[in-house]
Amino acid sequence: MFAGSSASHRLALAAPSSLGPHDLTHSNGLFIALAILTGVVIVWSAVRDRRRAKRFRAHAAACGWWPLTADQPVPGPVASAARSRRTKLAFAAEREYPVWLVWHHWIETNGTGDSRSTKTYDLTRYFLPLGPGFQDVEVVGRTALGGFFMPVRGAGTGDPAFDKRFLVRGLGEQQAVRLLSPELRAAMLAGDVPAWQVSARVLISSYSTPPSAETLEPQADALIAVARMLTAPTTGG
């Protein structure tokens, strides 16, 4: 009886772990491989981003855009955006209005340990000076659900289709309602021009994507189209 008990005790002591040397080596090798793969992906992404930025700069220069420098006088909202640590590109161009582009790119990390996650964000904004007489205001898109349950938010424009899709808010709300002509509302509903805001007499459009050769001129032209309609004599107020 004592012999059997002693043998069982020795067997129990002989297997303190379910992982053998081969399993541990395999586990370590997998970890190293994943670390190497992650490093390769990071390096490749950095190289790809640099190449993409280089191509974009060349395209922008060909279209008449130039890099914004600290000594160039610009409106307050442009200067504030360009000074941000998140700024990756800042350009200026001269059309029928001066136009500026500022691109922000950043990464946010949330959580700790195994629940840690990272997310990449982009914010591309175009700026255009409107001149005096324009108050701060923002025209933002609404969700389909919000439009269904509350067809009008804020002052409203009297256009049911527009009010379901867009919200006008800010100190210049009443002025913006007057400036939102039938032509401008139709263009926004059709997606021909973007949602927009006015800050310190500067017209701004925003996109949650990085700038590209395909979007640079169309997005700048769309903001210019908004400026034309806002400053048209028939819509002034």
PDB file of N, CA and C in Angstrom, residues 96-154:
ATOM      1  N   GLU A  96      -9.887  81.611 -57.457  1.00  0.00           N
ATOM      2  CA  GLU A  96     -10.627  82.873 -57.378  1.00  0.00           C
ATOM      3  C   GLU A  96     -10.703  83.344 -55.930  1.00  0.00           C
ATOM      4  N   TYR A  97     -10.454  82.430 -54.996  1.00  0.00           N
ATOM      5  CA  TYR A  97     -10.257  82.721 -53.578  1.00  0.00           C
ATOM      6  C   TYR A  97      -8.933  82.076 -53.174  1.00  0.00           C
ATOM      7  N   PRO A  98      -8.238  82.621 -52.171  1.00  0.00           N
ATOM      8  CA  PRO A  98      -7.133  81.857 -51.587  1.00  0.00           C
ATOM      9  C   PRO A  98      -7.703  80.603 -50.905  1.00  0.00           C
ATOM     10  N   VAL A  99      -7.012  79.481 -51.029  1.00  0.00           N
ATOM     11  CA  VAL A  99      -7.473  78.229 -50.425  1.00  0.00           C
ATOM     12  C   VAL A  99      -6.288  77.578 -49.715  1.00  0.00           C
ATOM     13  N   TRP A 100      -6.565  77.003 -48.529  1.00  0.00           N
ATOM     14  CA  TRP A 100      -5.538  76.282 -47.794  1.00  0.00           C
ATOM     15  C   TRP A 100      -6.030  74.877 -47.482  1.00  0.00           C
ATOM     16  N   LEU A 101      -5.096  73.955 -47.405  1.00  0.00           N
ATOM     17  CA  LEU A 101      -5.387  72.581 -47.009  1.00  0.00           C
ATOM     18  C   LEU A 101      -4.479  72.213 -45.845  1.00  0.00           C
ATOM     19  N   VAL A 102      -5.044  71.627 -44.805  1.00  0.00           N
ATOM     20  CA  VAL A 102      -4.262  71.115 -43.667  1.00  0.00           C
ATOM     21  C   VAL A 102      -4.735  69.697 -43.367  1.00  0.00           C
ATOM     22  N   TRP A 103      -3.775  68.778 -43.333  1.00  0.00           N
ATOM     23  CA  TRP A 103      -4.080  67.366 -43.068  1.00  0.00           C
ATOM     24  C   TRP A 103      -3.504  66.968 -41.718  1.00  0.00           C
ATOM     25  N   HIS A 104      -4.374  66.452 -40.853  1.00  0.00           N
ATOM     26  CA  HIS A 104      -3.970  65.892 -39.561  1.00  0.00           C
ATOM     27  C   HIS A 104      -4.055  64.373 -39.620  1.00  0.00           C
ATOM     28  N   HIS A 105      -3.075  63.716 -39.035  1.00  0.00           N
ATOM     29  CA  HIS A 105      -3.045  62.249 -38.973  1.00  0.00           C
ATOM     30  C   HIS A 105      -2.512  61.864 -37.602  1.00  0.00           C
ATOM     31  N   TRP A 106      -3.253  61.002 -36.876  1.00  0.00           N
ATOM     32  CA  TRP A 106      -2.808  60.607 -35.548  1.00  0.00           C
ATOM     33  C   TRP A 106      -3.351  59.233 -35.184  1.00  0.00           C
ATOM     34  N   ILE A 107      -2.758  58.653 -34.145  1.00  0.00           N
ATOM     35  CA  ILE A 107      -3.142  57.326 -33.660  1.00  0.00           C
ATOM     36  C   ILE A 107      -3.508  57.433 -32.188  1.00  0.00           C
ATOM     37  N   GLU A 108      -4.623  56.838 -31.826  1.00  0.00           N
ATOM     38  CA  GLU A 108      -5.062  56.817 -30.432  1.00  0.00           C
ATOM     39  C   GLU A 108      -5.067  55.384 -29.919  1.00  0.00           C
ATOM     40  N   THR A 109      -4.578  55.204 -28.695  1.00  0.00           N
ATOM     41  CA  THR A 109      -4.515  53.891 -28.061  1.00  0.00           C
ATOM     42  C   THR A 109      -5.448  53.870 -26.863  1.00  0.00           C
ATOM     43  N   ASN A 110      -6.240  52.828 -26.768  1.00  0.00           N
ATOM     44  CA  ASN A 110      -7.184  52.684 -25.658  1.00  0.00           C
ATOM     45  C   ASN A 110      -6.999  51.330 -24.987  1.00  0.00           C
ATOM     46  N   GLY A 111      -7.282  51.273 -23.688  1.00  0.00           N
ATOM     47  CA  GLY A 111      -7.204  50.027 -22.949  1.00  0.00           C
ATOM     48  C   GLY A 111      -5.779  49.673 -22.560  1.00  0.00           C
ATOM     49  N   THR A 112      -5.651  48.542 -21.859  1.00  0.00           N
ATOM     50  CA  THR A 112      -4.348  48.053 -21.420  1.00  0.00           C
ATOM     51  C   THR A 112      -4.280  46.545 -21.618  1.00  0.00           C
ATOM     52  N   GLY A 113      -3.069  46.029 -21.635  1.00  0.00           N
ATOM     53  CA  GLY A 113      -2.877  44.582 -21.734  1.00  0.00           C
ATOM     54  C   GLY A 113      -3.498  43.987 -22.986  1.00  0.00           C
ATOM     55  N   ASP A 114      -4.187  42.850 -22.796  1.00  0.00           N
ATOM     56  CA  ASP A 114      -4.800  42.151 -23.929  1.00  0.00           C
ATOM     57  C   ASP A 114      -5.944  42.947 -24.559  1.00  0.00           C
ATOM     58  N   SER A 115      -6.543  43.860 -23.815  1.00  0.00           N
ATOM     59  CA  SER A 115      -7.669  44.645 -24.333  1.00  0.00           C
ATOM     60  C   SER A 115      -7.214  45.940 -24.999  1.00  0.00           C
ATOM     61  N   ARG A 116      -5.906  46.124 -25.123  1.00  0.00           N
ATOM     62  CA  ARG A 116      -5.382  47.355 -25.715  1.00  0.00           C
ATOM     63  C   ARG A 116      -5.653  47.372 -27.217  1.00  0.00           C
ATOM     64  N   SER A 117      -6.088  48.527 -27.713  1.00  0.00           N
ATOM     65  CA  SER A 117      -6.380  48.663 -29.138  1.00  0.00           C
ATOM     66  C   SER A 117      -5.926  50.029 -29.627  1.00  0.00           C
ATOM     67  N   THR A 118      -5.600  50.113 -30.894  1.00  0.00           N
ATOM     68  CA  THR A 118      -5.187  51.371 -31.495  1.00  0.00           C
ATOM     69  C   THR A 118      -6.068  51.672 -32.703  1.00  0.00           C
ATOM     70  N   LYS A 119      -6.272  52.946 -32.952  1.00  0.00           N
ATOM     71  CA  LYS A 119      -7.077  53.363 -34.090  1.00  0.00           C
ATOM     72  C   LYS A 119      -6.432  54.577 -34.737  1.00  0.00           C
ATOM     73  N   THR A 120      -6.403  54.567 -36.049  1.00  0.00           N
ATOM     74  CA  THR A 120      -5.796  55.647 -36.819  1.00  0.00           C
ATOM     75  C   THR A 120      -6.874  56.616 -37.294  1.00  0.00           C
ATOM     76  N   TYR A 121      -6.580  57.898 -37.192  1.00  0.00           N
ATOM     77  CA  TYR A 121      -7.534  58.931 -37.589  1.00  0.00           C
ATOM     78  C   TYR A 121      -6.898  59.878 -38.618  1.00  0.00           C
ATOM     79  N   ASP A 122      -7.741  60.365 -39.518  1.00  0.00           N
ATOM     80  CA  ASP A 122      -7.329  61.384 -40.480  1.00  0.00           C
ATOM     81  C   ASP A 122      -8.350  62.509 -40.468  1.00  0.00           C
ATOM     82  N   LEU A 123      -7.866  63.726 -40.627  1.00  0.00           N
ATOM     83  CA  LEU A 123      -8.745  64.887 -40.747  1.00  0.00           C
ATOM     84  C   LEU A 123      -8.128  65.827 -41.780  1.00  0.00           C
ATOM     85  N   THR A 124      -8.789  65.947 -42.913  1.00  0.00           N
ATOM     86  CA  THR A 124      -8.340  66.857 -43.968  1.00  0.00           C
ATOM     87  C   THR A 124      -9.314  68.013 -44.048  1.00  0.00           C
ATOM     88  N   ARG A 125      -8.800  69.231 -43.898  1.00  0.00           N
ATOM     89  CA  ARG A 125      -9.675  70.409 -43.947  1.00  0.00           C
ATOM     90  C   ARG A 125      -9.197  71.398 -45.008  1.00  0.00           C
ATOM     91  N   TYR A 126     -10.174  71.998 -45.666  1.00  0.00           N
ATOM     92  CA  TYR A 126      -9.922  73.066 -46.632  1.00  0.00           C
ATOM     93  C   TYR A 126     -10.463  74.363 -46.042  1.00  0.00           C
ATOM     94  N   PHE A 127      -9.727  75.440 -46.251  1.00  0.00           N
ATOM     95  CA  PHE A 127     -10.073  76.743 -45.676  1.00  0.00           C
ATOM     96  C   PHE A 127     -10.137  77.789 -46.791  1.00  0.00           C
ATOM     97  N   LEU A 128     -11.095  78.702 -46.666  1.00  0.00           N
ATOM     98  CA  LEU A 128     -11.283  79.748 -47.667  1.00  0.00           C
ATOM     99  C   LEU A 128     -11.817  80.992 -46.967  1.00  0.00           C
ATOM    100  N   PRO A 129     -11.186  82.158 -47.131  1.00  0.00           N
ATOM    101  CA  PRO A 129     -11.655  83.366 -46.436  1.00  0.00           C
ATOM    102  C   PRO A 129     -12.901  83.945 -47.094  1.00  0.00           C
ATOM    103  N   LEU A 130     -13.904  84.246 -46.293  1.00  0.00           N
ATOM    104  CA  LEU A 130     -15.147  84.822 -46.805  1.00  0.00           C
ATOM    105  C   LEU A 130     -15.187  86.341 -46.684  1.00  0.00           C
ATOM    106  N   GLY A 131     -14.415  86.885 -45.772  1.00  0.00           N
ATOM    107  CA  GLY A 131     -14.465  88.328 -45.549  1.00  0.00           C
ATOM    108  C   GLY A 131     -15.435  88.672 -44.442  1.00  0.00           C
ATOM    109  N   PRO A 132     -15.602  89.969 -44.160  1.00  0.00           N
ATOM    110  CA  PRO A 132     -16.460  90.399 -43.039  1.00  0.00           C
ATOM    111  C   PRO A 132     -17.930  90.129 -43.316  1.00  0.00           C
ATOM    112  N   GLY A 133     -18.687  90.105 -42.233  1.00  0.00           N
ATOM    113  CA  GLY A 133     -20.134  89.976 -42.369  1.00  0.00           C
ATOM    114  C   GLY A 133     -20.662  88.576 -42.160  1.00  0.00           C
ATOM    115  N   PHE A 134     -19.773  87.599 -41.952  1.00  0.00           N
ATOM    116  CA  PHE A 134     -20.213  86.218 -41.750  1.00  0.00           C
ATOM    117  C   PHE A 134     -19.977  85.808 -40.299  1.00  0.00           C
ATOM    118  N   GLN A 135     -21.022  85.297 -39.665  1.00  0.00           N
ATOM    119  CA  GLN A 135     -20.922  84.851 -38.274  1.00  0.00           C
ATOM    120  C   GLN A 135     -20.542  83.368 -38.215  1.00  0.00           C
ATOM    121  N   ASP A 136     -20.031  82.976 -37.054  1.00  0.00           N
ATOM    122  CA  ASP A 136     -19.648  81.569 -36.864  1.00  0.00           C
ATOM    123  C   ASP A 136     -20.884  80.680 -36.911  1.00  0.00           C
ATOM    124  N   VAL A 137     -20.805  79.617 -37.679  1.00  0.00           N
ATOM    125  CA  VAL A 137     -21.926  78.692 -37.821  1.00  0.00           C
ATOM    126  C   VAL A 137     -21.393  77.368 -38.352  1.00  0.00           C
ATOM    127  N   GLU A 138     -22.155  76.322 -38.150  1.00  0.00           N
ATOM    128  CA  GLU A 138     -21.774  74.993 -38.634  1.00  0.00           C
ATOM    129  C   GLU A 138     -23.009  74.307 -39.215  1.00  0.00           C
ATOM    130  N   VAL A 139     -22.875  73.766 -40.408  1.00  0.00           N
ATOM    131  CA  VAL A 139     -23.931  72.983 -41.035  1.00  0.00           C
ATOM    132  C   VAL A 139     -23.429  71.543 -41.085  1.00  0.00           C
ATOM    133  N   VAL A 140     -24.031  70.676 -40.299  1.00  0.00           N
ATOM    134  CA  VAL A 140     -23.529  69.304 -40.151  1.00  0.00           C
ATOM    135  C   VAL A 140     -24.577  68.302 -40.624  1.00  0.00           C
ATOM    136  N   GLY A 141     -24.087  67.147 -41.050  1.00  0.00           N
ATOM    137  CA  GLY A 141     -24.986  66.093 -41.488  1.00  0.00           C
ATOM    138  C   GLY A 141     -25.687  65.421 -40.318  1.00  0.00           C
ATOM    139  N   ARG A 142     -26.914  64.958 -40.556  1.00  0.00           N
ATOM    140  CA  ARG A 142     -27.673  64.233 -39.557  1.00  0.00           C
ATOM    141  C   ARG A 142     -27.797  62.770 -39.972  1.00  0.00           C
ATOM    142  N   THR A 143     -28.060  61.906 -39.004  1.00  0.00           N
ATOM    143  CA  THR A 143     -28.280  60.505 -39.315  1.00  0.00           C
ATOM    144  C   THR A 143     -29.703  60.309 -39.839  1.00  0.00           C
ATOM    145  N   ALA A 144     -29.892  59.232 -40.612  1.00  0.00           N
ATOM    146  CA  ALA A 144     -31.234  58.935 -41.128  1.00  0.00           C
ATOM    147  C   ALA A 144     -32.209  58.677 -39.984  1.00  0.00           C
ATOM    148  N   LEU A 145     -31.707  58.025 -38.918  1.00  0.00           N
ATOM    149  CA  LEU A 145     -32.565  57.744 -37.766  1.00  0.00           C
ATOM    150  C   LEU A 145     -32.983  59.035 -37.067  1.00  0.00           C
ATOM    151  N   GLY A 146     -32.028  59.947 -36.904  1.00  0.00           N
ATOM    152  CA  GLY A 146     -32.353  61.222 -36.269  1.00  0.00           C
ATOM    153  C   GLY A 146     -33.352  62.017 -37.083  1.00  0.00           C
ATOM    154  N   GLY A 147     -33.181  61.999 -38.405  1.00  0.00           N
ATOM    155  CA  GLY A 147     -34.113  62.709 -39.261  1.00  0.00           C
ATOM    156  C   GLY A 147     -35.501  62.112 -39.244  1.00  0.00           C
ATOM    157  N   PHE A 148     -35.571  60.796 -39.029  1.00  0.00           N
ATOM    158  CA  PHE A 148     -36.870  60.120 -38.987  1.00  0.00           C
ATOM    159  C   PHE A 148     -37.646  60.507 -37.730  1.00  0.00           C
ATOM    160  N   PHE A 149     -36.976  60.472 -36.581  1.00  0.00           N
ATOM    161  CA  PHE A 149     -37.669  60.755 -35.319  1.00  0.00           C
ATOM    162  C   PHE A 149     -37.844  62.247 -35.056  1.00  0.00           C
ATOM    163  N   MET A 150     -36.944  63.076 -35.590  1.00  0.00           N
ATOM    164  CA  MET A 150     -37.049  64.524 -35.397  1.00  0.00           C
ATOM    165  C   MET A 150     -36.744  65.194 -36.731  1.00  0.00           C
ATOM    166  N   PRO A 151     -37.754  65.399 -37.567  1.00  0.00           N
ATOM    167  CA  PRO A 151     -37.536  65.932 -38.912  1.00  0.00           C
ATOM    168  C   PRO A 151     -36.843  67.292 -38.944  1.00  0.00           C
ATOM    169  N   VAL A 152     -36.998  68.086 -37.896  1.00  0.00           N
ATOM    170  CA  VAL A 152     -36.367  69.405 -37.856  1.00  0.00           C
ATOM    171  C   VAL A 152     -35.675  69.592 -36.516  1.00  0.00           C
ATOM    172  N   ARG A 153     -34.416  70.010 -36.560  1.00  0.00           N
ATOM    173  CA  ARG A 153     -33.703  70.410 -35.346  1.00  0.00           C
ATOM    174  C   ARG A 153     -33.200  71.821 -35.540  1.00  0.00           C
ATOM    175  N   GLY A 154     -33.203  72.591 -34.480  1.00  0.00           N
ATOM    176  CA  GLY A 154     -32.772  73.975 -34.590  1.00  0.00           C
ATOM    177  C   GLY A 154     -33.830  74.823 -35.272  1.00  0.00           C
TER     178      GLY A 154
END
